[in-house]
Amino acid sequence: MSEDLLPPDPAPSSDVNRQLELALRERDIILGSAGLGIVYVRQRVILRCNGRYAEIFGYADASEPLGRSSVELYPDEPTFKQLGAEAYPVMASGQRYKTERLMRRRNGELFWASMTGRLIAPDDPAQGSIWIVDDITEQRQAQDALAAVTAELQLILEHSMVGIVFLRDRRVTRCNRSFELLFGYEPGELNGSSSRQWYLSDADWEAAGQRCYEPFKQGRAFEGEMLLRKKDGTPVHCEVRSKAIDVSDLSRGSIWITMDISARKNAEGALVQAKDELEHLIKKRTRQLQQTVLAMEQKVLEQQRAEAHIQRLAHFDALTGLPNRVLLAERCHQAIEIARRHGESLALVFLDLDHFKNVNDSLGHRFGDELLKTLARRLKTAVREQDTVSRLGGDEFILVLPGTDNTGAGHVAEKVMELAAQPFQIEQHELNVTPSIGIAMYPSDGSDFDALCRSADIAMYRAKQDGRNSFRFFTSLMQAEARRGLQLENSLRRALERDQLSLVYQPQVSLVSGQVIGAEALLRWRHPELGEVSPAEFIPVAESTGLIVPIGEWVMRTAVQQLKAWMAQGMAPLVMSVNLSSVQFRHNDLPGQISRILDEVALPAELLELELTEGVAMRDPQGAIAVMNDLHRRGIRLSIDDFGTGYSSLSYLKKFRVYKLKVDQSFVRDLGDDPEDRAIVSAIISMAHSLGLQTIAEGVETLEQMQFLRSQGCKEVQGYLFSRPLRAEEFPVFVAAGTRVLDEHAELWHYAI
């Protein structure tokens, strides 16, 4: 063929020319019909090729590649040179050179090619070479796929905990390490050997052949127990499972899976022997021994039950029977891996019951547990078989939904909310609860179980912040807010020692005398990087972390020390108001702590006023009454802050040792144009007078508001109409200057008098 591709020598006669033309036509027919690409190359230049070669490399016809450099057909020049360095020493010796390489089509696409080349004249390489080329891309892809499957099978084989061996004609063609270890052989020692060596006798070997291979002929597998032997002759009980590799061609051999059950068989034998001995003794002795046997059997059963129970406790929630966090994590890891391989999404749904603690506190944990068990049963009806419903603990549940997108996750969340909204009938009580649900999606919200849990937890807390009884999908904004919260928490822990906290004082003015009669201490935080942080943002962080206790003590001490300092400078005594959070109020030693601070500063107790929100007081009314009574005995004044915004009970309010109600600024703000707010404020002031309580209104910013409050009998106010909160050094100056707004409108005082 190579000689046909060479340029013909000039013919000496017309007969020779006709023969040459005929030969050339035959050559062209052969080259055009060949299923393989054929090319003639000299000095890196393509001199001739057939149509298949042009087709393989993306040319329109066989004439288009002629005269082009063969280097263009390689991914790059180094690859071309590497092939030349490998091929030409072989071809120069007169041999064919065969290889498989990545080549490049005309459009730049890379493909796998099978290439066979030889020199036209090994003793004269300058005459060029002929190459036969075939596109084997699909073959290589199939080989790669087969290699991947083979590698996976090899991993399964090598890491299996049971022994696996392949036999053909009852000789070992392959086995894993577990099989070799089971029978005490070195790696590779069994290859090619007969299976006879792990049987106790020839008879056993023959019997096994009849017993095991007979089902193969009928297309069935074999399962059974055998007594085999190790290399050193030690007998070993094995559970054996075998199957023909190809039921239509038994000559291809079979696969055998073996597992050492000696311990189990020995235990069974020992148990049988012990039972026989005990029965023999029973016949000889007394009925008491029979009871001993029964007791032993019961002990074995109890041990088995205990082991099964321990196993279940390790993976399942003891209350609901749902998977616990350990099993949940395993299943979620598996689901994520499957989703990753198939390019699918996955949803993780985090559910927390709203105010579930109220059920336990009011009815007891028994009712709470029954509610959780009922909810668990309902949740399982809301999901598919491949989904996982688990309980983390308390009233927290997690659902893992493989192959679920945002729409599907939203449908499940809605279904869960409907199921949770149905009343729970626990004995004579009908209970109602609502869930807050957060949803995180794989892979956008996290690539592993822990990350998805964190994202779903953040989304769940957003649902609670947005009013509870709802679900929210995780967003990057939530992540940013969570990071902000963590940053605030970490910074707040060092704020006291780094002297970043300070107090400002808002004057409280008497509408009777026009004089400043008190000051409310307000906490401020200036961070060197975050700047001024709003109390509305950092106070909840302080309360949730417990930092409010040391910070509250600092506020209390600083406020009374400042009042003492003002009095030492000649300012008349006034009342210092300090806000108490719910965490502070529940602190065991609150009354004693406040008394110690007052004693340290030598400040009369009646000059300190503690402000409690009505929500704090009503969370535990009986406990609040006890604390209030203790503080009252110590001479400390108490007031209810933000009155009217919570859920106060008048039956408790009259029992609280308070002397003042503070009208919330949300009612004061629209007194000029909202008749409902005017009615509420009037009612609060009237009720306070009926109970013998004083009132103070906050957020007063206009004369119209002040006039209305005074007309209704409110005696004290505070707000920007009089002054913004002042620094410690500014406050005495304001007090000494008097109340400018009141001075400018003296006729109002005359009206009040």
PDB file of N, CA, C and O in Angstrom, residues 275-306:
ATOM      1  N   LYS A 275     -28.114 -26.042  78.052  1.00  0.00           N
ATOM      2  CA  LYS A 275     -29.513 -26.379  78.261  1.00  0.00           C
ATOM      3  C   LYS A 275     -29.689 -27.878  78.530  1.00  0.00           C
ATOM      4  O   LYS A 275     -30.447 -28.291  79.421  1.00  0.00           O
ATOM      5  N   ASP A 276     -28.975 -28.702  77.767  1.00  0.00           N
ATOM      6  CA  ASP A 276     -29.061 -30.154  77.977  1.00  0.00           C
ATOM      7  C   ASP A 276     -28.587 -30.536  79.382  1.00  0.00           C
ATOM      8  O   ASP A 276     -29.197 -31.366  80.062  1.00  0.00           O
ATOM      9  N   GLU A 277     -27.485 -29.928  79.791  1.00  0.00           N
ATOM     10  CA  GLU A 277     -26.947 -30.240  81.116  1.00  0.00           C
ATOM     11  C   GLU A 277     -27.921 -29.814  82.209  1.00  0.00           C
ATOM     12  O   GLU A 277     -28.128 -30.548  83.192  1.00  0.00           O
ATOM     13  N   LEU A 278     -28.489 -28.629  82.012  1.00  0.00           N
ATOM     14  CA  LEU A 278     -29.426 -28.156  83.027  1.00  0.00           C
ATOM     15  C   LEU A 278     -30.680 -29.029  83.094  1.00  0.00           C
ATOM     16  O   LEU A 278     -31.195 -29.334  84.176  1.00  0.00           O
ATOM     17  N   GLU A 279     -31.165 -29.462  81.923  1.00  0.00           N
ATOM     18  CA  GLU A 279     -32.331 -30.343  81.924  1.00  0.00           C
ATOM     19  C   GLU A 279     -32.026 -31.683  82.610  1.00  0.00           C
ATOM     20  O   GLU A 279     -32.877 -32.256  83.306  1.00  0.00           O
ATOM     21  N   HIS A 280     -30.793 -32.157  82.406  1.00  0.00           N
ATOM     22  CA  HIS A 280     -30.383 -33.402  83.064  1.00  0.00           C
ATOM     23  C   HIS A 280     -30.348 -33.230  84.579  1.00  0.00           C
ATOM     24  O   HIS A 280     -30.793 -34.109  85.337  1.00  0.00           O
ATOM     25  N   LEU A 281     -29.825 -32.065  85.007  1.00  0.00           N
ATOM     26  CA  LEU A 281     -29.778 -31.810  86.446  1.00  0.00           C
ATOM     27  C   LEU A 281     -31.185 -31.637  87.029  1.00  0.00           C
ATOM     28  O   LEU A 281     -31.443 -32.017  88.179  1.00  0.00           O
ATOM     29  N   ILE A 282     -32.080 -31.049  86.225  1.00  0.00           N
ATOM     30  CA  ILE A 282     -33.452 -30.852  86.703  1.00  0.00           C
ATOM     31  C   ILE A 282     -34.106 -32.197  87.019  1.00  0.00           C
ATOM     32  O   ILE A 282     -34.816 -32.354  88.025  1.00  0.00           O
ATOM     33  N   LYS A 283     -33.872 -33.157  86.117  1.00  0.00           N
ATOM     34  CA  LYS A 283     -34.465 -34.477  86.332  1.00  0.00           C
ATOM     35  C   LYS A 283     -33.929 -35.128  87.601  1.00  0.00           C
ATOM     36  O   LYS A 283     -34.628 -35.910  88.246  1.00  0.00           O
ATOM     37  N   LYS A 284     -32.689 -34.849  87.938  1.00  0.00           N
ATOM     38  CA  LYS A 284     -32.074 -35.469  89.102  1.00  0.00           C
ATOM     39  C   LYS A 284     -32.357 -34.711  90.373  1.00  0.00           C
ATOM     40  O   LYS A 284     -32.416 -35.295  91.446  1.00  0.00           O
ATOM     41  N   ARG A 285     -32.422 -33.454  90.268  1.00  0.00           N
ATOM     42  CA  ARG A 285     -32.501 -32.664  91.502  1.00  0.00           C
ATOM     43  C   ARG A 285     -33.885 -32.096  91.717  1.00  0.00           C
ATOM     44  O   ARG A 285     -34.865 -32.831  91.687  1.00  0.00           O
ATOM     45  N   THR A 286     -33.946 -30.797  91.883  1.00  0.00           N
ATOM     46  CA  THR A 286     -35.203 -30.205  92.344  1.00  0.00           C
ATOM     47  C   THR A 286     -35.790 -29.266  91.309  1.00  0.00           C
ATOM     48  O   THR A 286     -35.162 -28.924  90.292  1.00  0.00           O
ATOM     49  N   ARG A 287     -36.993 -28.874  91.606  1.00  0.00           N
ATOM     50  CA  ARG A 287     -37.675 -27.946  90.716  1.00  0.00           C
ATOM     51  C   ARG A 287     -37.008 -26.570  90.696  1.00  0.00           C
ATOM     52  O   ARG A 287     -37.164 -25.796  89.754  1.00  0.00           O
ATOM     53  N   GLN A 288     -36.226 -26.323  91.715  1.00  0.00           N
ATOM     54  CA  GLN A 288     -35.541 -25.019  91.788  1.00  0.00           C
ATOM     55  C   GLN A 288     -34.553 -24.855  90.644  1.00  0.00           C
ATOM     56  O   GLN A 288     -34.368 -23.753  90.121  1.00  0.00           O
ATOM     57  N   LEU A 289     -33.906 -26.001  90.247  1.00  0.00           N
ATOM     58  CA  LEU A 289     -32.962 -25.923  89.142  1.00  0.00           C
ATOM     59  C   LEU A 289     -33.677 -25.600  87.833  1.00  0.00           C
ATOM     60  O   LEU A 289     -33.123 -24.939  86.955  1.00  0.00           O
ATOM     61  N   GLN A 290     -34.900 -26.082  87.693  1.00  0.00           N
ATOM     62  CA  GLN A 290     -35.664 -25.762  86.492  1.00  0.00           C
ATOM     63  C   GLN A 290     -35.894 -24.254  86.396  1.00  0.00           C
ATOM     64  O   GLN A 290     -35.799 -23.653  85.317  1.00  0.00           O
ATOM     65  N   GLN A 291     -36.173 -23.656  87.544  1.00  0.00           N
ATOM     66  CA  GLN A 291     -36.349 -22.206  87.554  1.00  0.00           C
ATOM     67  C   GLN A 291     -35.051 -21.483  87.187  1.00  0.00           C
ATOM     68  O   GLN A 291     -35.064 -20.427  86.559  1.00  0.00           O
ATOM     69  N   THR A 292     -33.925 -22.096  87.592  1.00  0.00           N
ATOM     70  CA  THR A 292     -32.628 -21.506  87.244  1.00  0.00           C
ATOM     71  C   THR A 292     -32.430 -21.488  85.736  1.00  0.00           C
ATOM     72  O   THR A 292     -31.937 -20.502  85.157  1.00  0.00           O
ATOM     73  N   VAL A 293     -32.818 -22.611  85.087  1.00  0.00           N
ATOM     74  CA  VAL A 293     -32.695 -22.683  83.629  1.00  0.00           C
ATOM     75  C   VAL A 293     -33.546 -21.598  82.976  1.00  0.00           C
ATOM     76  O   VAL A 293     -33.104 -20.887  82.064  1.00  0.00           O
ATOM     77  N   LEU A 294     -34.796 -21.508  83.454  1.00  0.00           N
ATOM     78  CA  LEU A 294     -35.678 -20.485  82.901  1.00  0.00           C
ATOM     79  C   LEU A 294     -35.118 -19.077  83.121  1.00  0.00           C
ATOM     80  O   LEU A 294     -35.221 -18.212  82.253  1.00  0.00           O
ATOM     81  N   ALA A 295     -34.505 -18.898  84.308  1.00  0.00           N
ATOM     82  CA  ALA A 295     -33.917 -17.590  84.611  1.00  0.00           C
ATOM     83  C   ALA A 295     -32.762 -17.280  83.659  1.00  0.00           C
ATOM     84  O   ALA A 295     -32.596 -16.141  83.199  1.00  0.00           O
ATOM     85  N   MET A 296     -31.959 -18.302  83.367  1.00  0.00           N
ATOM     86  CA  MET A 296     -30.826 -18.099  82.457  1.00  0.00           C
ATOM     87  C   MET A 296     -31.312 -17.770  81.047  1.00  0.00           C
ATOM     88  O   MET A 296     -30.757 -16.896  80.367  1.00  0.00           O
ATOM     89  N   GLU A 297     -32.334 -18.525  80.609  1.00  0.00           N
ATOM     90  CA  GLU A 297     -32.878 -18.237  79.289  1.00  0.00           C
ATOM     91  C   GLU A 297     -33.448 -16.821  79.233  1.00  0.00           C
ATOM     92  O   GLU A 297     -33.282 -16.103  78.235  1.00  0.00           O
ATOM     93  N   GLN A 298     -34.120 -16.442  80.301  1.00  0.00           N
ATOM     94  CA  GLN A 298     -34.674 -15.091  80.362  1.00  0.00           C
ATOM     95  C   GLN A 298     -33.560 -14.048  80.334  1.00  0.00           C
ATOM     96  O   GLN A 298     -33.692 -12.986  79.699  1.00  0.00           O
ATOM     97  N   LYS A 299     -32.450 -14.392  81.007  1.00  0.00           N
ATOM     98  CA  LYS A 299     -31.325 -13.461  81.034  1.00  0.00           C
ATOM     99  C   LYS A 299     -30.741 -13.276  79.642  1.00  0.00           C
ATOM    100  O   LYS A 299     -30.363 -12.160  79.243  1.00  0.00           O
ATOM    101  N   VAL A 300     -30.669 -14.384  78.885  1.00  0.00           N
ATOM    102  CA  VAL A 300     -30.169 -14.291  77.514  1.00  0.00           C
ATOM    103  C   VAL A 300     -31.080 -13.400  76.686  1.00  0.00           C
ATOM    104  O   VAL A 300     -30.626 -12.535  75.924  1.00  0.00           O
ATOM    105  N   LEU A 301     -32.399 -13.612  76.826  1.00  0.00           N
ATOM    106  CA  LEU A 301     -33.349 -12.795  76.085  1.00  0.00           C
ATOM    107  C   LEU A 301     -33.258 -11.327  76.490  1.00  0.00           C
ATOM    108  O   LEU A 301     -33.310 -10.424  75.653  1.00  0.00           O
ATOM    109  N   GLU A 302     -33.112 -11.096  77.791  1.00  0.00           N
ATOM    110  CA  GLU A 302     -32.991  -9.716  78.272  1.00  0.00           C
ATOM    111  C   GLU A 302     -31.725  -9.063  77.734  1.00  0.00           C
ATOM    112  O   GLU A 302     -31.721  -7.872  77.391  1.00  0.00           O
ATOM    113  N   GLN A 303     -30.647  -9.862  77.670  1.00  0.00           N
ATOM    114  CA  GLN A 303     -29.395  -9.334  77.132  1.00  0.00           C
ATOM    115  C   GLN A 303     -29.566  -8.946  75.658  1.00  0.00           C
ATOM    116  O   GLN A 303     -29.090  -7.893  75.209  1.00  0.00           O
ATOM    117  N   GLN A 304     -30.252  -9.829  74.921  1.00  0.00           N
ATOM    118  CA  GLN A 304     -30.499  -9.531  73.510  1.00  0.00           C
ATOM    119  C   GLN A 304     -31.367  -8.290  73.365  1.00  0.00           C
ATOM    120  O   GLN A 304     -31.119  -7.438  72.499  1.00  0.00           O
ATOM    121  N   ARG A 305     -32.396  -8.226  74.224  1.00  0.00           N
ATOM    122  CA  ARG A 305     -33.256  -7.038  74.168  1.00  0.00           C
ATOM    123  C   ARG A 305     -32.469  -5.778  74.543  1.00  0.00           C
ATOM    124  O   ARG A 305     -32.654  -4.708  73.954  1.00  0.00           O
ATOM    125  N   ALA A 306     -31.596  -5.929  75.555  1.00  0.00           N
ATOM    126  CA  ALA A 306     -30.794  -4.776  75.978  1.00  0.00           C
ATOM    127  C   ALA A 306     -29.869  -4.311  74.866  1.00  0.00           C
ATOM    128  O   ALA A 306     -29.715  -3.114  74.612  1.00  0.00           O
TER     129      ALA A 306
END
